[in-house]
Amino acid sequence: MRTILYCFRDDLRLHDNPALLAACQQADRLLPVWLTPAPAWSDWGFARVGERRRAFRASAATALDAALRQRGSRLIVEQGSMAATLPRLAAAVHADAVYCEDIATPEEMDDLAVCRT
């Protein structure tokens, strides 16, 4: 049985999601995960993610969880970075692979690089 963790990032939807489709095609057991980042501050002293953006993402994650539950699954929600959280989760569930969408921002590329090692 092939277990795959799928980490939702910014694309919090089931339809029209190529990375999710690829994970589904390879998995016998798919575990959907969404990581909420710990509050972070820019070099200029303001929050990297504002209150409205956090509220929007939380609402989207709630809707995603409802859609997953309609299909017999659920969204696993954890707080932390990909680099710190995904390896721990993958080990805990004996995942064979971790999939996520590709986002080309410096911080997220650094997280992916750590996860790939």
Coordinates of N, CA, C and O in Angstrom, one line a residue:
M1 N 0.8 -1.2 0.0 CA 0.0 0.0 0.0 C 0.9 1.2 0.0 O 1.7 1.4 0.9
R2 N 0.7 2.1 -1.0 CA 1.5 3.3 -1.1 C 0.8 4.5 -0.5 O -0.3 4.9 -0.9
T3 N 1.4 5.0 0.6 CA 0.8 6.2 1.3 C 1.6 7.5 0.9 O 2.8 7.5 0.9
I4 N 0.7 8.4 0.6 CA 1.3 9.7 0.1 C 0.7 10.8 1.0 O -0.6 10.9 1.1
L5 N 1.5 11.7 1.5 CA 1.0 13.0 2.1 C 0.9 14.0 1.0 O 1.8 14.2 0.2
Y6 N -0.2 14.7 0.9 CA -0.3 15.8 0.0 C -0.4 17.1 0.8 O -1.4 17.3 1.6
C7 N 0.5 18.0 0.6 CA 0.6 19.2 1.4 C -0.1 20.3 0.5 O 0.5 20.8 -0.5
F8 N -1.2 20.8 1.0 CA -1.9 21.9 0.3 C -1.1 23.2 0.7 O -0.7 23.4 1.9
R9 N -0.8 24.0 -0.2 CA -0.1 25.3 0.0 C -1.1 26.5 -0.2 O -1.9 26.8 0.6
D10 N -1.0 27.1 -1.4 CA -1.9 28.2 -1.7 C -3.1 27.7 -2.5 O -4.1 28.4 -2.5
D11 N -3.1 26.6 -3.1 CA -4.2 26.1 -3.9 C -5.1 25.2 -3.1 O -5.0 23.9 -3.1
L12 N -5.9 25.8 -2.3 CA -6.8 25.0 -1.3 C -8.1 24.6 -2.0 O -9.2 25.0 -1.6
R13 N -8.0 23.8 -3.0 CA -9.2 23.3 -3.7 C -8.9 21.9 -4.3 O -7.7 21.5 -4.4
L14 N -10.0 21.2 -4.5 CA -9.8 19.8 -5.0 C -9.8 19.8 -6.6 O -9.2 19.0 -7.2
H15 N -10.6 20.7 -7.2 CA -10.7 20.6 -8.6 C -9.6 21.4 -9.3 O -9.1 22.3 -8.7
D16 N -9.3 21.1 -10.5 CA -8.3 21.8 -11.3 C -7.0 22.0 -10.5 O -6.4 23.1 -10.3
N17 N -6.5 20.9 -9.9 CA -5.3 20.9 -9.1 C -4.3 19.8 -9.6 O -4.4 18.7 -9.1
P18 N -3.5 20.1 -10.5 CA -2.6 19.1 -11.1 C -1.7 18.3 -10.2 O -1.6 17.1 -10.3
A19 N -1.2 19.0 -9.2 CA -0.3 18.3 -8.2 C -1.1 17.3 -7.4 O -0.7 16.2 -7.1
L20 N -2.3 17.7 -7.0 CA -3.2 16.8 -6.2 C -3.6 15.6 -7.1 O -3.6 14.4 -6.6
L21 N -3.9 15.8 -8.3 CA -4.3 14.8 -9.2 C -3.1 13.8 -9.4 O -3.3 12.5 -9.3
A22 N -1.9 14.3 -9.5 CA -0.7 13.4 -9.6 C -0.6 12.5 -8.4 O -0.3 11.3 -8.4
A23 N -0.8 13.2 -7.2 CA -0.7 12.4 -5.9 C -1.8 11.3 -5.8 O -1.5 10.2 -5.4
C24 N -3.0 11.7 -6.2 CA -4.1 10.7 -6.2 C -3.8 9.5 -7.1 O -4.1 8.4 -6.8
Q25 N -3.2 9.8 -8.2 CA -3.0 8.7 -9.2 C -1.9 7.8 -8.7 O -1.8 6.6 -9.1
Q26 N -1.0 8.2 -7.8 CA 0.1 7.4 -7.3 C -0.2 6.7 -5.9 O 0.5 5.8 -5.5
A27 N -1.3 7.2 -5.3 CA -1.5 6.8 -3.9 C -2.6 5.7 -3.8 O -3.6 5.7 -4.5
D28 N -2.3 4.8 -2.8 CA -3.4 3.9 -2.4 C -4.1 4.5 -1.2 O -5.3 4.3 -1.0
R29 N -3.3 5.3 -0.5 CA -3.8 6.1 0.7 C -3.2 7.5 0.6 O -2.0 7.6 0.7
L30 N -4.1 8.5 0.6 CA -3.7 9.9 0.4 C -4.1 10.6 1.7 O -5.3 10.5 2.1
L31 N -3.1 11.3 2.3 CA -3.4 12.0 3.5 C -3.2 13.5 3.2 O -2.1 14.0 3.1
P32 N -4.3 14.3 3.2 CA -4.2 15.7 2.9 C -3.8 16.5 4.1 O -4.3 16.3 5.2
V33 N -2.8 17.4 3.9 CA -2.3 18.2 5.0 C -2.3 19.7 4.6 O -2.0 20.0 3.4
W34 N -2.6 20.5 5.5 CA -2.4 22.0 5.3 C -1.6 22.5 6.5 O -1.9 22.3 7.7
L35 N -0.6 23.2 6.2 CA 0.3 23.8 7.2 C 0.0 25.3 7.4 O 0.1 26.0 6.4
T36 N -0.4 25.7 8.6 CA -0.5 27.1 8.8 C 0.8 27.6 9.3 O 1.4 27.1 10.3
P37 N 1.3 28.7 8.7 CA 2.6 29.2 9.1 C 2.6 29.9 10.5 O 1.5 30.5 10.8
A38 N 3.6 29.7 11.2 CA 3.7 30.5 12.5 C 3.8 32.0 12.1 O 4.3 32.3 11.0
P39 N 3.3 32.8 12.9 CA 3.4 34.3 12.6 C 4.8 34.7 12.3 O 5.7 34.3 13.1
A40 N 5.0 35.4 11.2 CA 6.4 35.8 10.9 C 6.3 37.3 10.6 O 5.3 37.9 10.1
W41 N 7.5 38.0 10.8 CA 7.6 39.4 10.6 C 8.6 39.7 9.6 O 9.6 39.0 9.5
S42 N 8.3 40.7 8.8 CA 9.3 41.2 7.8 C 10.5 41.9 8.4 O 10.4 42.2 9.6
D43 N 11.5 42.2 7.6 CA 12.6 43.0 8.1 C 12.2 44.4 8.5 O 12.9 45.1 9.2
W44 N 11.0 44.8 8.0 CA 10.5 46.2 8.3 C 9.6 46.2 9.5 O 9.0 47.3 9.8
G45 N 9.3 45.1 10.1 CA 8.5 45.1 11.3 C 7.0 44.8 11.1 O 6.3 45.0 12.1
F46 N 6.6 44.5 10.0 CA 5.1 44.2 9.8 C 4.9 42.7 9.5 O 5.8 42.0 9.1
A47 N 3.7 42.3 9.8 CA 3.4 40.8 9.6 C 3.5 40.5 8.2 O 3.0 41.2 7.3
R48 N 4.1 39.3 7.9 CA 4.2 38.8 6.5 C 2.9 38.5 5.9 O 2.6 38.6 4.7
V49 N 2.0 38.0 6.8 CA 0.6 37.6 6.4 C -0.3 38.4 7.2 O -0.3 38.3 8.5
G50 N -1.2 39.2 6.6 CA -2.1 40.1 7.4 C -3.3 39.3 7.9 O -3.6 38.2 7.6
E51 N -4.0 40.0 8.8 CA -5.2 39.4 9.4 C -6.2 38.9 8.4 O -6.8 37.9 8.6
R52 N -6.5 39.8 7.4 CA -7.5 39.4 6.5 C -7.1 38.2 5.6 O -7.9 37.3 5.3
R53 N -5.8 38.1 5.3 CA -5.3 37.0 4.5 C -5.4 35.7 5.3 O -5.8 34.7 4.8
R54 N -5.0 35.8 6.6 CA -5.1 34.6 7.5 C -6.6 34.2 7.6 O -6.9 33.0 7.5
A55 N -7.5 35.1 7.7 CA -8.9 34.7 7.8 C -9.4 34.1 6.5 O -10.2 33.1 6.6
F56 N -9.0 34.7 5.4 CA -9.4 34.1 4.1 C -8.9 32.7 4.0 O -9.6 31.8 3.5
R57 N -7.6 32.5 4.3 CA -7.0 31.1 4.2 C -7.7 30.1 5.1 O -7.9 29.0 4.8
A58 N -8.0 30.6 6.3 CA -8.7 29.7 7.3 C -10.1 29.3 6.8 O -10.5 28.1 6.9
S59 N -10.8 30.2 6.2 CA -12.1 30.0 5.6 C -12.0 29.0 4.4 O -12.8 28.0 4.3
A60 N -11.0 29.2 3.6 CA -10.7 28.3 2.5 C -10.4 26.9 3.0 O -10.8 25.8 2.4
A61 N -9.6 26.8 4.0 CA -9.2 25.5 4.6 C -10.4 24.8 5.2 O -10.6 23.5 5.1
T62 N -11.3 25.5 5.8 CA -12.6 24.9 6.4 C -13.4 24.4 5.2 O -14.0 23.3 5.3
A63 N -13.5 25.1 4.1 CA -14.3 24.6 3.0 C -13.6 23.4 2.4 O -14.3 22.4 2.0
L64 N -12.3 23.4 2.3 CA -11.6 22.2 1.8 C -11.8 21.0 2.6 O -12.1 19.9 2.2
D65 N -11.7 21.2 4.0 CA -12.0 20.1 4.9 C -13.4 19.5 4.7 O -13.6 18.3 4.6
A66 N -14.4 20.4 4.5 CA -15.8 19.9 4.3 C -15.8 19.1 3.0 O -16.5 18.1 2.9
A67 N -15.2 19.6 1.9 CA -15.2 18.9 0.6 C -14.5 17.5 0.8 O -14.9 16.5 0.2
L68 N -13.4 17.5 1.5 CA -12.7 16.2 1.7 C -13.6 15.2 2.6 O -13.6 14.0 2.3
R69 N -14.3 15.7 3.6 CA -15.1 14.9 4.4 C -16.3 14.3 3.6 O -16.7 13.2 3.8
Q70 N -16.8 15.0 2.6 CA -17.8 14.5 1.7 C -17.3 13.3 0.9 O -18.1 12.5 0.5
R71 N -16.0 13.3 0.8 CA -15.4 12.2 0.0 C -14.7 11.1 0.9 O -13.9 10.3 0.5
G72 N -15.0 11.2 2.2 CA -14.5 10.2 3.1 C -13.1 10.4 3.7 O -12.5 9.5 4.2
S73 N -12.6 11.6 3.6 CA -11.3 12.0 4.1 C -11.4 13.1 5.0 O -12.5 13.5 5.5
R74 N -10.3 13.7 5.4 CA -10.3 15.0 6.2 C -9.0 15.7 6.0 O -8.0 15.1 5.6
L75 N -9.0 17.0 6.3 CA -7.8 17.7 6.2 C -7.0 17.7 7.6 O -7.6 18.0 8.6
I76 N -5.8 17.3 7.5 CA -4.9 17.4 8.7 C -4.3 18.8 8.7 O -3.7 19.2 7.7
V77 N -4.5 19.5 9.8 CA -4.0 20.8 9.9 C -2.9 20.9 11.0 O -3.1 20.4 12.1
E78 N -1.8 21.4 10.6 CA -0.6 21.5 11.5 C -0.1 22.9 11.4 O -0.2 23.6 10.4
Q79 N 0.6 23.4 12.4 CA 1.2 24.7 12.4 C 2.7 24.5 12.3 O 3.3 23.7 13.0
G80 N 3.4 25.2 11.4 CA 4.8 25.1 11.2 C 5.3 25.2 9.8 O 4.5 25.2 8.9
S81 N 6.6 25.1 9.6 CA 7.1 25.2 8.3 C 7.1 23.8 7.7 O 7.0 22.8 8.4
M82 N 7.2 23.7 6.4 CA 7.2 22.5 5.7 C 8.5 21.7 6.1 O 8.4 20.5 6.4
A83 N 9.6 22.4 6.2 CA 10.8 21.7 6.5 C 10.8 21.0 7.9 O 11.4 20.0 8.1
A84 N 10.1 21.7 8.9 CA 10.1 21.1 10.2 C 8.9 20.1 10.4 O 9.1 19.2 11.2
T85 N 7.8 20.3 9.7 CA 6.6 19.5 9.9 C 6.5 18.3 9.0 O 6.1 17.2 9.5
L86 N 6.7 18.5 7.7 CA 6.4 17.3 6.8 C 7.3 16.1 7.1 O 6.7 15.0 7.0
P87 N 8.6 16.2 7.3 CA 9.3 15.0 7.6 C 8.8 14.2 8.8 O 8.7 13.0 8.8
R88 N 8.4 15.0 9.9 CA 7.8 14.3 11.1 C 6.5 13.6 10.8 O 6.3 12.5 11.2
L89 N 5.6 14.3 10.0 CA 4.4 13.7 9.7 C 4.6 12.5 8.8 O 3.9 11.4 9.0
A90 N 5.5 12.6 7.8 CA 5.7 11.5 6.9 C 6.2 10.3 7.6 O 5.8 9.2 7.3
A91 N 7.1 10.5 8.6 CA 7.6 9.4 9.4 C 6.5 8.8 10.2 O 6.5 7.5 10.3
A92 N 5.7 9.6 10.8 CA 4.6 9.1 11.7 C 3.6 8.2 11.0 O 3.1 7.3 11.5
V93 N 3.4 8.5 9.7 CA 2.4 7.7 8.9 C 3.0 6.7 8.0 O 2.3 6.1 7.2
H94 N 4.4 6.7 8.0 CA 5.1 5.8 7.1 C 4.8 6.1 5.6 O 4.6 5.2 4.8
A95 N 4.8 7.4 5.3 CA 4.5 7.9 3.9 C 5.6 7.5 3.0 O 6.8 7.6 3.3
D96 N 5.3 7.1 1.8 CA 6.2 6.7 0.8 C 6.7 8.0 0.0 O 7.8 8.0 -0.6
A97 N 5.9 9.0 0.0 CA 6.2 10.2 -0.7 C 5.4 11.4 -0.2 O 4.4 11.2 0.5
V98 N 5.9 12.6 -0.4 CA 5.2 13.8 -0.1 C 5.0 14.6 -1.4 O 6.0 14.8 -2.1
Y99 N 3.8 15.0 -1.7 CA 3.5 15.9 -2.9 C 3.0 17.2 -2.4 O 2.4 17.3 -1.4
C100 N 3.3 18.2 -3.2 CA 2.7 19.6 -3.0 C 2.8 20.3 -4.4 O 3.5 19.9 -5.3
E101 N 2.1 21.4 -4.4 CA 2.2 22.3 -5.6 C 3.5 23.0 -5.6 O 4.1 23.2 -4.6
D102 N 4.0 23.4 -6.8 CA 5.2 24.1 -6.9 C 5.0 25.6 -6.9 O 4.2 26.1 -7.7
I103 N 5.5 26.3 -5.9 CA 5.4 27.7 -5.9 C 6.8 28.3 -5.8 O 7.6 27.9 -5.0
A104 N 7.1 29.2 -6.7 CA 8.4 29.8 -6.9 C 8.6 31.1 -6.1 O 8.7 32.1 -6.6
T105 N 8.6 31.0 -4.8 CA 9.0 32.1 -3.9 C 10.2 31.7 -3.1 O 10.3 30.5 -2.8
P106 N 11.1 32.6 -2.8 CA 12.3 32.2 -2.1 C 12.1 31.4 -0.8 O 12.8 30.4 -0.6
E107 N 11.2 31.8 0.0 CA 11.0 31.1 1.3 C 10.5 29.7 1.1 O 10.9 28.7 1.7
E108 N 9.5 29.6 0.2 CA 9.0 28.2 -0.1 C 9.9 27.3 -0.8 O 9.9 26.1 -0.6
M109 N 10.7 27.9 -1.7 CA 11.7 27.1 -2.4 C 12.8 26.6 -1.4 O 13.2 25.4 -1.5
D110 N 13.1 27.4 -0.4 CA 14.0 26.9 0.7 C 13.4 25.7 1.5 O 14.1 24.7 1.8
D111 N 12.1 25.8 1.8 CA 11.4 24.7 2.5 C 11.4 23.5 1.6 O 11.7 22.4 2.1
L112 N 11.1 23.6 0.3 CA 11.1 22.4 -0.5 C 12.5 21.8 -0.6 O 12.6 20.6 -0.6
A113 N 13.5 22.6 -0.7 CA 14.9 22.1 -0.8 C 15.2 21.3 0.4 O 15.8 20.2 0.3
V114 N 14.8 21.7 1.6 CA 15.1 20.9 2.8 C 14.3 19.6 2.8 O 14.8 18.6 3.2
C115 N 13.1 19.7 2.3 CA 12.2 18.5 2.3 C 12.8 17.5 1.3 O 12.5 16.3 1.5
R116 N 13.4 17.9 0.3 CA 13.9 17.0 -0.8 C 15.2 16.2 -0.4 O 15.6 15.3 -1.0
T117 N 15.8 16.6 0.7 CA 17.0 16.0 1.1 C 16.8 14.8 2.0 O 15.7 14.5 2.5

